[in-house]
XYZ file of C-alpha atoms in Angstrom:
660
model
C 22.566 45.270 -16.728
C 20.113 42.787 -14.685
C 17.338 41.667 -11.812
C 16.200 38.356 -11.707
C 12.443 37.287 -11.646
C 10.623 37.993 -8.529
C 12.686 37.875 -5.872
C 13.138 40.634 -4.266
C 12.435 43.532 -6.512
C 13.485 46.473 -4.320
C 16.632 45.473 -2.856
C 17.853 43.278 -6.339
C 22.192 43.754 -6.851
C 21.712 44.076 -10.582
C 24.413 43.437 -13.988
C 26.747 40.988 -12.573
C 28.632 40.562 -15.926
C 28.272 38.534 -18.798
C 30.527 35.741 -18.474
C 33.607 36.529 -19.786
C 34.492 33.207 -21.281
C 33.618 31.091 -18.842
C 30.706 30.497 -17.634
C 30.051 28.233 -13.995
C 27.525 24.655 -14.345
C 26.422 22.504 -12.188
C 24.310 21.282 -16.303
C 23.420 17.446 -16.845
C 23.607 16.032 -20.173
C 20.717 15.069 -22.078
C 19.729 12.293 -22.832
C 20.500 11.856 -26.694
C 24.119 13.746 -26.501
C 26.935 11.824 -27.315
C 28.936 10.995 -24.256
C 31.508 13.561 -23.322
C 34.786 13.293 -24.083
C 37.324 13.255 -21.554
C 41.087 14.931 -22.488
C 42.938 15.406 -18.642
C 42.450 13.589 -15.769
C 44.248 14.592 -12.023
C 43.538 11.358 -9.741
C 46.862 11.360 -7.621
C 46.883 7.496 -7.231
C 50.291 6.312 -8.602
C 51.992 8.772 -6.272
C 52.858 11.477 -7.324
C 51.609 15.598 -8.012
C 50.752 15.221 -11.639
C 51.325 18.198 -13.065
C 49.991 20.139 -10.508
C 52.066 23.075 -8.915
C 51.847 26.070 -5.948
C 50.742 29.291 -6.807
C 53.883 30.708 -4.515
C 56.304 29.404 -2.053
C 53.170 27.422 -0.494
C 53.259 23.165 -0.760
C 51.752 21.020 -3.433
C 52.313 17.754 -2.503
C 51.089 13.442 -2.455
C 48.822 12.712 0.244
C 46.931 10.075 1.315
C 45.696 10.992 4.419
C 42.530 11.768 2.141
C 41.210 10.942 -0.817
C 37.992 11.386 -3.110
C 38.109 8.261 -4.469
C 40.434 5.794 -4.447
C 43.734 6.520 -2.317
C 45.621 9.218 -2.803
C 44.410 12.692 -2.554
C 46.674 16.368 -3.802
C 47.478 18.208 -0.245
C 48.084 22.588 -0.285
C 49.428 23.809 2.723
C 51.619 26.296 3.788
C 49.378 29.443 1.684
C 50.051 32.419 2.857
C 47.569 33.911 1.231
C 44.052 33.264 -0.211
C 44.174 33.431 -3.676
C 48.005 30.773 -3.002
C 46.755 26.712 -4.561
C 47.334 23.840 -6.823
C 47.580 24.847 -10.559
C 47.842 22.857 -14.286
C 49.918 23.751 -17.450
C 47.411 23.039 -19.537
C 47.840 24.662 -22.318
C 47.939 21.950 -24.501
C 45.204 20.371 -23.441
C 42.412 22.843 -24.537
C 41.609 24.309 -28.027
C 40.032 28.050 -28.658
C 36.390 28.332 -29.944
C 35.707 24.546 -27.450
C 33.163 24.639 -24.669
C 35.810 22.385 -21.982
C 34.144 20.614 -18.719
C 36.447 21.317 -15.606
C 35.657 19.054 -12.808
C 37.446 19.110 -9.251
C 36.813 17.583 -5.612
C 37.913 19.729 -3.145
C 37.882 18.800 1.286
C 39.502 21.702 3.781
C 41.745 19.985 6.701
C 39.790 21.961 8.974
C 37.348 24.241 9.623
C 35.328 26.245 6.415
C 35.294 28.570 4.004
C 34.802 29.425 -0.337
C 36.870 27.309 -2.973
C 37.013 29.047 -6.278
C 37.811 27.263 -9.795
C 39.282 29.682 -12.837
C 40.810 29.701 -15.507
C 44.697 31.746 -15.843
C 45.667 32.800 -18.755
C 48.426 34.988 -20.637
C 49.186 36.614 -23.703
C 52.724 38.504 -24.836
C 52.951 39.080 -21.393
C 49.588 40.456 -19.658
C 47.728 38.191 -17.409
C 44.006 37.422 -17.015
C 41.491 35.432 -15.054
C 38.660 34.002 -15.674
C 36.548 32.534 -13.114
C 35.298 29.114 -13.717
C 33.070 28.081 -11.163
C 32.839 31.346 -7.931
C 32.637 30.951 -4.386
C 31.541 27.807 -3.355
C 31.799 26.660 -0.110
C 33.712 23.887 1.625
C 34.281 22.068 4.804
C 36.140 19.743 6.294
C 33.066 18.054 6.717
C 32.827 15.981 3.019
C 34.390 16.589 -0.107
C 32.567 18.930 -2.785
C 32.209 19.129 -6.005
C 32.747 22.269 -8.093
C 32.134 22.219 -11.395
C 31.743 24.305 -14.515
C 32.519 24.960 -18.362
C 34.727 26.750 -19.880
C 35.832 28.480 -23.313
C 38.768 29.733 -24.973
C 38.604 32.717 -27.239
C 41.811 34.200 -28.547
C 45.051 32.431 -28.965
C 47.714 32.708 -24.981
C 51.487 31.796 -24.348
C 50.420 30.601 -21.240
C 46.793 28.775 -19.874
C 46.793 26.989 -16.633
C 43.752 26.525 -14.599
C 43.766 26.720 -10.572
C 41.715 26.228 -7.466
C 41.759 28.803 -4.886
C 39.719 29.682 -1.221
C 37.572 32.865 -0.375
C 39.848 33.483 2.688
C 40.731 31.712 5.080
C 45.169 30.116 4.006
C 44.362 27.049 5.974
C 45.026 23.227 4.304
C 42.976 22.048 1.698
C 43.292 18.575 -0.713
C 41.998 18.114 -4.473
C 41.484 15.039 -5.990
C 39.307 13.335 -9.265
C 40.246 16.688 -11.462
C 38.683 15.794 -14.694
C 38.914 18.003 -18.065
C 35.932 17.055 -21.253
C 33.904 17.878 -24.408
C 31.041 17.349 -25.301
C 31.487 17.743 -29.339
C 29.849 19.598 -30.610
C 26.506 20.266 -33.047
C 26.916 22.079 -36.800
C 24.432 24.085 -36.190
C 20.796 24.159 -37.532
C 21.198 25.810 -41.272
C 17.222 24.932 -41.720
C 15.593 27.194 -39.785
C 14.471 30.072 -40.182
C 16.640 32.682 -38.762
C 15.166 35.824 -36.511
C 16.892 37.951 -37.794
C 14.400 37.418 -40.718
C 11.133 36.522 -38.993
C 11.676 39.089 -36.689
C 11.911 42.377 -39.179
C 10.755 44.812 -37.565
C 13.745 45.815 -35.393
C 17.336 45.111 -35.029
C 17.239 41.126 -33.260
C 20.649 41.093 -31.279
C 22.700 39.005 -28.724
C 24.758 40.030 -26.643
C 28.913 39.094 -27.337
C 31.941 37.838 -25.352
C 35.338 36.609 -27.414
C 34.174 33.362 -27.246
C 30.985 34.369 -29.279
C 32.122 34.684 -32.320
C 34.477 32.387 -32.593
C 33.586 28.904 -34.560
C 29.915 27.125 -34.582
C 29.376 30.152 -32.075
C 29.776 33.189 -34.572
C 27.914 30.487 -37.867
C 25.242 31.002 -34.971
C 25.506 34.909 -34.111
C 25.948 35.296 -37.708
C 23.050 34.221 -39.323
C 20.098 34.911 -36.615
C 21.610 38.426 -34.946
C 21.571 41.844 -36.418
C 23.207 43.344 -33.793
C 25.643 42.922 -31.339
C 26.350 44.772 -27.751
C 29.546 43.718 -26.022
C 28.873 41.988 -22.679
C 32.156 43.148 -20.591
C 34.286 44.380 -23.450
C 33.531 48.186 -23.059
C 33.185 48.638 -19.703
C 35.074 51.162 -18.207
C 37.725 48.273 -15.695
C 38.227 46.787 -19.359
C 39.416 50.325 -21.122
C 40.774 52.119 -18.675
C 42.092 49.762 -16.067
C 44.507 52.338 -14.346
C 43.804 56.133 -15.082
C 44.670 57.391 -18.444
C 45.700 54.011 -20.221
C 43.387 53.116 -22.154
C 43.032 49.155 -23.683
C 40.497 47.724 -26.067
C 42.422 44.688 -26.383
C 39.130 43.064 -25.865
C 36.583 45.079 -27.128
C 37.952 45.172 -30.893
C 38.260 41.669 -32.180
C 34.401 42.018 -31.406
C 33.969 45.223 -33.211
C 35.741 43.943 -35.873
C 33.607 40.640 -36.126
C 31.005 42.472 -36.636
C 31.869 45.252 -38.776
C 33.026 42.228 -41.099
C 29.269 40.750 -40.447
C 27.379 43.751 -41.381
C 26.071 43.194 -37.487
C 25.278 46.496 -35.975
C 27.010 47.124 -32.293
C 25.354 48.488 -29.278
C 28.311 50.678 -26.910
C 27.690 49.364 -22.738
C 28.484 51.201 -20.996
C 29.501 54.638 -20.671
C 29.306 55.111 -16.565
C 27.648 52.335 -14.391
C 28.055 51.970 -10.330
C 29.858 48.211 -10.773
C 32.661 47.178 -12.662
C 34.801 50.874 -12.172
C 38.127 50.859 -10.673
C 38.603 52.705 -7.439
C 40.973 55.117 -8.779
C 38.133 56.922 -10.118
C 35.957 57.841 -6.999
C 40.358 58.321 -5.306
C 40.632 61.895 -4.394
C 44.287 63.761 -5.292
C 45.149 63.519 -1.535
C 44.508 59.512 -1.751
C 41.800 59.872 -0.112
C 38.285 57.907 -0.239
C 36.312 61.010 -2.712
C 33.307 63.169 -1.006
C 31.318 66.288 -2.125
C 33.592 68.683 -2.243
C 33.710 71.143 -4.411
C 37.640 69.742 -5.421
C 36.258 66.459 -5.558
C 33.591 66.866 -7.901
C 35.721 68.464 -10.591
C 37.936 65.921 -10.511
C 35.693 62.879 -11.004
C 33.662 64.871 -13.741
C 36.987 65.593 -15.400
C 37.117 62.014 -15.584
C 34.362 61.195 -16.597
C 34.854 63.006 -19.301
C 38.823 62.271 -20.777
C 36.569 58.617 -20.314
C 33.718 58.529 -22.525
C 36.216 61.230 -25.284
C 38.524 58.305 -25.561
C 36.528 54.896 -25.172
C 33.263 57.062 -27.402
C 36.195 58.494 -29.394
C 38.333 55.240 -30.265
C 35.112 53.687 -32.254
C 33.669 56.821 -33.882
C 30.655 56.777 -35.846
C 31.155 52.335 -35.750
C 28.816 52.682 -32.445
C 25.178 53.908 -33.212
C 23.495 53.775 -30.071
C 25.756 53.697 -26.470
C 23.578 53.055 -22.526
C 25.724 56.020 -21.669
C 24.562 55.688 -17.998
C 23.537 52.655 -16.686
C 21.462 51.708 -13.658
C 20.905 54.947 -11.368
C 17.552 54.463 -9.333
C 17.557 53.626 -6.931
C 13.017 53.284 -6.397
C 13.320 53.202 -2.781
C 15.029 56.771 -2.598
C 12.296 59.574 -2.358
C 13.924 61.199 -5.632
C 14.609 57.840 -6.825
C 18.319 58.020 -7.829
C 20.802 54.814 -6.615
C 23.410 56.360 -4.178
C 26.760 55.099 -6.076
C 29.360 56.926 -5.348
C 28.489 58.107 -8.974
C 26.193 60.378 -7.102
C 27.165 60.736 -3.849
C 30.499 62.846 -4.775
C 28.418 64.538 -8.454
C 24.958 64.722 -7.609
C 22.729 64.902 -11.255
C 25.612 66.656 -12.836
C 27.735 63.261 -13.441
C 24.072 62.080 -14.939
C 24.746 65.497 -17.376
C 28.468 65.267 -17.966
C 28.366 61.745 -19.284
C 25.055 62.497 -22.022
C 26.719 65.708 -23.531
C 30.166 65.050 -23.946
C 28.505 62.048 -25.819
C 26.606 64.444 -27.959
C 28.789 66.414 -28.515
C 32.469 62.995 -29.036
C 28.946 61.446 -31.184
C 26.737 63.672 -32.754
C 25.096 61.297 -34.417
C 24.883 58.026 -31.886
C 21.666 57.373 -30.016
C 22.196 57.591 -26.706
C 20.526 55.276 -23.438
C 19.798 55.514 -19.864
C 19.240 52.171 -19.471
C 17.655 50.154 -15.981
C 15.957 47.022 -14.881
C 12.834 45.920 -13.361
C 11.640 48.794 -15.134
C 7.793 46.837 -15.718
C 7.823 48.234 -12.491
C 5.901 50.740 -11.227
C 7.937 52.704 -8.814
C 10.479 51.934 -10.601
C 9.319 53.492 -13.843
C 7.826 55.983 -12.771
C 11.243 56.981 -10.842
C 13.296 56.842 -14.583
C 10.523 58.730 -15.961
C 10.403 61.839 -13.877
C 14.457 61.613 -14.327
C 14.762 61.475 -18.065
C 11.498 64.497 -18.276
C 13.810 66.336 -15.798
C 16.577 66.063 -17.808
C 15.263 66.632 -21.211
C 13.719 69.764 -20.322
C 17.236 70.946 -18.870
C 18.262 70.437 -22.923
C 20.666 66.859 -21.457
C 20.247 64.985 -24.774
C 19.565 61.459 -23.480
C 17.664 59.698 -26.403
C 16.063 56.849 -25.242
C 15.434 53.791 -22.974
C 17.052 50.643 -22.378
C 14.774 48.593 -20.485
C 16.401 44.992 -19.208
C 14.227 42.891 -19.420
C 15.510 39.927 -17.340
C 12.495 38.435 -16.743
C 11.259 34.879 -15.569
C 9.062 31.984 -16.523
C 6.250 33.300 -14.536
C 6.674 37.292 -14.322
C 6.432 39.937 -15.537
C 3.159 39.851 -17.112
C 2.223 41.231 -20.493
C 0.087 44.261 -19.296
C 2.503 45.260 -16.950
C 4.965 44.842 -19.748
C 2.691 46.763 -22.662
C 2.296 49.783 -19.505
C 5.789 50.098 -19.362
C 6.357 50.797 -22.959
C 3.536 53.087 -23.020
C 4.752 54.974 -19.787
C 7.709 56.102 -22.325
C 5.706 57.428 -25.091
C 4.521 60.545 -23.964
C 8.558 61.849 -24.092
C 9.219 60.499 -27.853
C 11.789 59.494 -26.777
C 12.617 56.066 -28.270
C 12.649 52.418 -26.446
C 14.890 49.734 -26.940
C 15.110 45.953 -24.987
C 18.608 46.078 -24.379
C 19.055 43.033 -22.632
C 16.213 40.101 -22.179
C 17.107 36.103 -20.930
C 14.142 34.446 -19.211
C 15.305 31.826 -16.551
C 14.098 29.379 -16.198
C 13.414 30.377 -12.346
C 11.036 31.263 -10.543
C 12.400 31.680 -6.645
C 16.077 31.300 -5.636
C 15.232 28.108 -3.946
C 15.399 26.537 -7.031
C 18.020 23.764 -9.085
C 17.273 21.423 -12.029
C 19.842 19.405 -12.856
C 18.339 19.381 -16.677
C 16.115 22.088 -18.042
C 12.275 20.232 -17.339
C 9.971 20.333 -19.997
C 7.401 22.000 -18.775
C 10.267 25.278 -17.704
C 10.988 25.213 -21.526
C 7.402 24.957 -22.694
C 6.254 28.282 -20.578
C 9.619 29.717 -21.393
C 8.041 29.168 -25.539
C 5.542 30.865 -24.101
C 7.036 34.066 -22.332
C 9.294 34.609 -25.295
C 6.076 34.579 -27.744
C 4.306 36.886 -26.054
C 6.302 39.350 -25.136
C 8.102 39.817 -28.659
C 4.038 39.896 -30.334
C 4.268 42.159 -27.716
C 7.153 44.762 -28.874
C 6.668 44.093 -32.492
C 3.442 44.919 -31.857
C 5.480 48.339 -30.205
C 7.636 48.411 -33.212
C 7.108 52.156 -33.358
C 8.034 52.403 -29.386
C 10.375 49.522 -30.068
C 13.737 49.872 -31.876
C 15.586 47.808 -30.935
C 15.079 43.631 -28.662
C 18.699 42.876 -27.457
C 19.112 39.334 -25.770
C 21.240 39.474 -23.151
C 23.885 35.983 -24.531
C 23.642 33.918 -27.916
C 23.371 30.733 -26.474
C 22.939 29.079 -22.464
C 26.185 27.468 -22.759
C 27.558 30.711 -21.726
C 24.730 32.725 -19.645
C 25.156 35.258 -16.099
C 22.024 33.046 -15.021
C 24.319 30.347 -14.360
C 26.398 32.102 -11.552
C 23.105 35.173 -10.331
C 20.894 34.746 -7.655
C 23.072 31.494 -6.937
C 25.233 29.026 -8.860
C 22.778 26.537 -11.572
C 22.520 25.994 -14.979
C 20.118 28.181 -15.970
C 18.516 28.193 -19.693
C 17.453 31.199 -19.812
C 17.840 31.677 -24.144
C 16.464 30.602 -27.622
C 19.476 28.148 -28.191
C 20.617 25.091 -26.130
C 24.011 24.254 -24.572
C 25.073 22.455 -27.796
C 23.822 26.096 -29.923
C 20.830 23.748 -30.668
C 16.513 26.004 -31.616
C 14.157 25.296 -28.376
C 10.854 25.897 -28.480
C 11.870 29.612 -26.678
C 13.582 30.128 -30.595
C 10.133 28.749 -31.891
C 8.460 31.141 -30.001
C 9.928 33.562 -31.444
C 9.903 32.205 -35.069
C 6.625 30.489 -35.362
C 5.009 29.715 -32.604
C 3.055 27.122 -34.319
C 5.913 24.474 -33.413
C 5.988 25.898 -30.021
C 5.094 21.620 -28.684
C 2.761 19.453 -28.577
C 0.540 19.638 -25.331
C 1.280 15.044 -23.588
C -2.942 14.136 -24.500
C -0.651 14.669 -29.061
C -2.842 18.283 -29.459
C -1.037 21.401 -29.932
C -1.565 23.853 -28.074
C -0.939 27.951 -29.684
C -2.182 29.538 -27.080
C -1.335 28.085 -24.602
C -4.377 26.516 -22.852
C -4.997 22.988 -22.991
C -8.075 21.820 -20.356
C -7.078 18.299 -18.784
C -9.504 16.027 -21.785
C -6.375 17.862 -24.112
C -7.974 19.316 -25.868
C -7.453 23.269 -27.260
C -10.043 25.254 -23.917
C -11.238 28.422 -26.283
C -12.170 30.818 -22.457
C -7.770 29.318 -21.497
C -9.741 27.940 -18.307
C -8.626 25.240 -16.859
C -11.774 23.304 -14.753
C -10.292 22.134 -11.354
C -9.958 18.395 -10.411
C -11.750 17.186 -7.462
C -8.590 17.248 -4.746
C -5.675 15.781 -4.764
C -3.954 13.666 -2.231
C -1.231 15.157 -1.304
C -0.336 19.369 -1.357
C 2.526 21.345 0.220
C 2.380 24.904 -0.303
C 5.433 28.119 0.549
C 4.284 31.600 1.421
C 7.156 34.190 1.201
C 7.422 37.629 0.996
C 9.941 38.670 -1.679
C 9.776 42.553 -1.504
C 8.178 45.283 0.691
C 7.950 48.923 1.104
C 5.376 51.620 2.798
C 1.846 50.771 2.249
C 2.604 47.948 -0.095
C 4.456 44.253 -0.269
C 5.523 41.769 -3.012
C 5.025 37.866 -2.926
C 5.354 34.383 -3.859
C 3.014 30.993 -3.278
C 4.574 27.810 -4.683
C 1.935 24.871 -4.302
C 3.439 21.427 -4.988
C 2.053 17.929 -5.808
C 3.374 15.622 -3.316
C 0.931 12.691 -4.597
C 1.140 9.997 -6.093
C -1.095 10.663 -9.516
C -0.541 13.859 -11.213
C -3.516 17.332 -10.959
C -5.088 18.569 -13.912
C -6.103 21.705 -12.707
C -5.894 23.660 -9.686
C -7.648 26.371 -7.476
C -5.228 27.349 -4.175
C -6.950 29.089 -1.498
C -6.137 31.102 1.841
C -7.154 33.721 4.749
C -5.353 36.632 4.994
C -4.562 37.811 8.127
C -3.128 41.547 8.531
C -6.014 43.523 6.003
C -3.528 42.555 2.813
C -5.717 42.863 -0.794
C -4.059 41.379 -3.300
C -3.420 44.124 -6.209
C -1.960 43.351 -9.300
C -1.181 38.006 -10.268
C 1.030 37.266 -12.329
C 1.350 32.805 -13.325
C -2.965 32.316 -12.618
C -5.657 34.319 -11.830
C -7.344 35.369 -8.738
C -10.446 35.848 -6.191
C -10.383 38.173 -3.216
C -14.118 38.377 -0.995
C -12.568 40.102 2.544
C -9.975 38.281 3.488
C -10.388 34.544 0.855
C -7.570 34.870 -1.444
C -9.253 31.998 -4.348
C -6.459 31.554 -7.067
C -6.331 29.044 -10.233
C -4.095 28.259 -11.724
C -3.143 29.662 -15.203
C -3.993 28.052 -19.395
C -0.656 26.558 -19.544
C 0.533 25.653 -15.782
C -2.473 23.800 -14.741
C -0.772 20.001 -14.801
C 1.003 19.766 -11.844
C 3.416 15.471 -12.316
C 4.139 13.836 -9.111
C 6.102 15.907 -7.358
C 5.928 18.786 -10.051
C 5.243 21.657 -9.224
C 3.522 26.296 -9.675
C 4.632 29.846 -8.571
C 2.705 32.437 -8.377
C 3.461 36.156 -8.141
C 1.629 39.092 -6.199
C 1.856 42.600 -5.436
C -0.248 43.522 -3.203
C -1.231 45.881 0.150
C -0.670 46.580 3.343
C -1.741 49.048 6.230
C 0.611 47.508 9.171
C 2.469 44.364 10.160
C 1.823 42.337 7.842
C 1.751 38.622 8.820
C 1.545 35.527 6.915
C -1.586 33.341 6.388
C -1.147 29.784 8.228
C -2.753 27.810 6.622
C -3.498 26.454 2.125
C -6.170 24.530 0.702
C -5.478 23.082 -3.110
C -8.871 22.007 -4.950
C -10.580 22.082 -1.140
C -7.740 19.835 0.083
C -5.101 20.723 3.511
C -2.148 21.224 2.166
C 1.103 21.766 4.946
C 2.095 24.971 4.928
C 6.448 24.282 4.712
């Protein structure tokens, strides 16, 4: 799965799981949302621990040594392991299918560490642990808030929230813990269903147990034609220990899909992540090497896993991501140096596809990867698929993940991605699409800005128009999530609230939805004129050319320039221009000089001209207006012959800008 936006394309961590039943957030409610209803408060002002206990032998007591609010808090002392910490029974508080916001304030007694907020649930004596808020830096210097969303997706007989630290065992305090929820809105039934409008191919959503309950389930079955279990079919969920198979997570999802006439994509049989360590442990108890004995054992385990998991569902799952993310474009042969490859070489891919074909003679078998719109990645994947198919390896299709953002990639890059694989005669599917509202890891919004949601709508509009134009090649498009209340992008690459999908956190249609279903209803510009093409002139009239004339100047501006990826002879960059003045800027022209002979080969989110060292970038049709405090980012691919120094100065509309 994944690769976010234009963040270091060559070094991205990839395929973090879709949140099982949790979503970490720091979101603010929309202005028209009702006030949250608080169902639990622990303020520790009554001199007691208010029901909180330790998870082991640690001590949990009321304290007045430190407090976030009032005079009391809860002190946690005597810990001997990082996982030990305060825990509270919420079995009688949480209702299945309700999205709760859990908030807690944390402060260390000394030193520094990370803190986490999680839920432990048990059913039939089997425990599961759902992280609500991941590692968050905490110190003794002040209180830090951990806030996240949690939806209980299954019946349980044990449910507790708890806090822990990342590595140390020092004392800490918690205070002002609250659990609340915002009353649900009914799903909209007076808008077109996505599955009815886009009929060239099935449009699907990745799901967890939370997406098949209540209004989520209604939204899912109304708008989508297929589902992908985000985590429930991965190795750690289906074979946590050797030859012990469990389908407790996946079976309810598959049953729901069958009952609601939804096709299922299987994800994934082989991946370098979320694979238990025992898989790569040899018969001698040591990590496997490339010996003949270890290779034979690893491939036998692989075959056994596929025969059991794929065989368990048989024809119920018609398409599988057999292998996931095997390409590393930085390697000369293009192959990721995973444990799979280091022990078995290419034979693990050959074995996976051949066994899957034997078990599933009628299923479509895919190789799935991210950043396939980047030429280096795309070309290495093409070469691998071409080689394996020439050997008779039964690869039916290529999956493009399409974890993108509002400023990357361009349509031209995406079209080139599709066109590249046409000569191979394979099916192509968009397997994990979402569109982040962020263009860099340094951004964070308390709530999605209207201009980013508009940009996002245009991206969805243009991408779906492209996919539909290539319907003879694209046989499925899957969004990596159902709605913004449950998205892995809330915790990757940093913890912040993202909004990458068609429906918001209250399951209501966003401009992105209209970008797919009816682009004429995407939105209205500030002047009141509809912008069906995304191009609005300063006067508010539609500009047929798609260009915007720059204003005379700006009162203040700042520019941030950074290299986000680098390789021999080339690099990738991002430039962000911010309006630090008091008046809006309508149209901008950004200029700088390269000092190392660099040349821009391709740029997105704007238009570029270069004469020698001088570069000029003008805004795109939809990002020409910079409100006070607003910003816009452009990304580009460039060439270089030696060093790659950053430009020393920038101007916007002829005015020198501060360089950050």
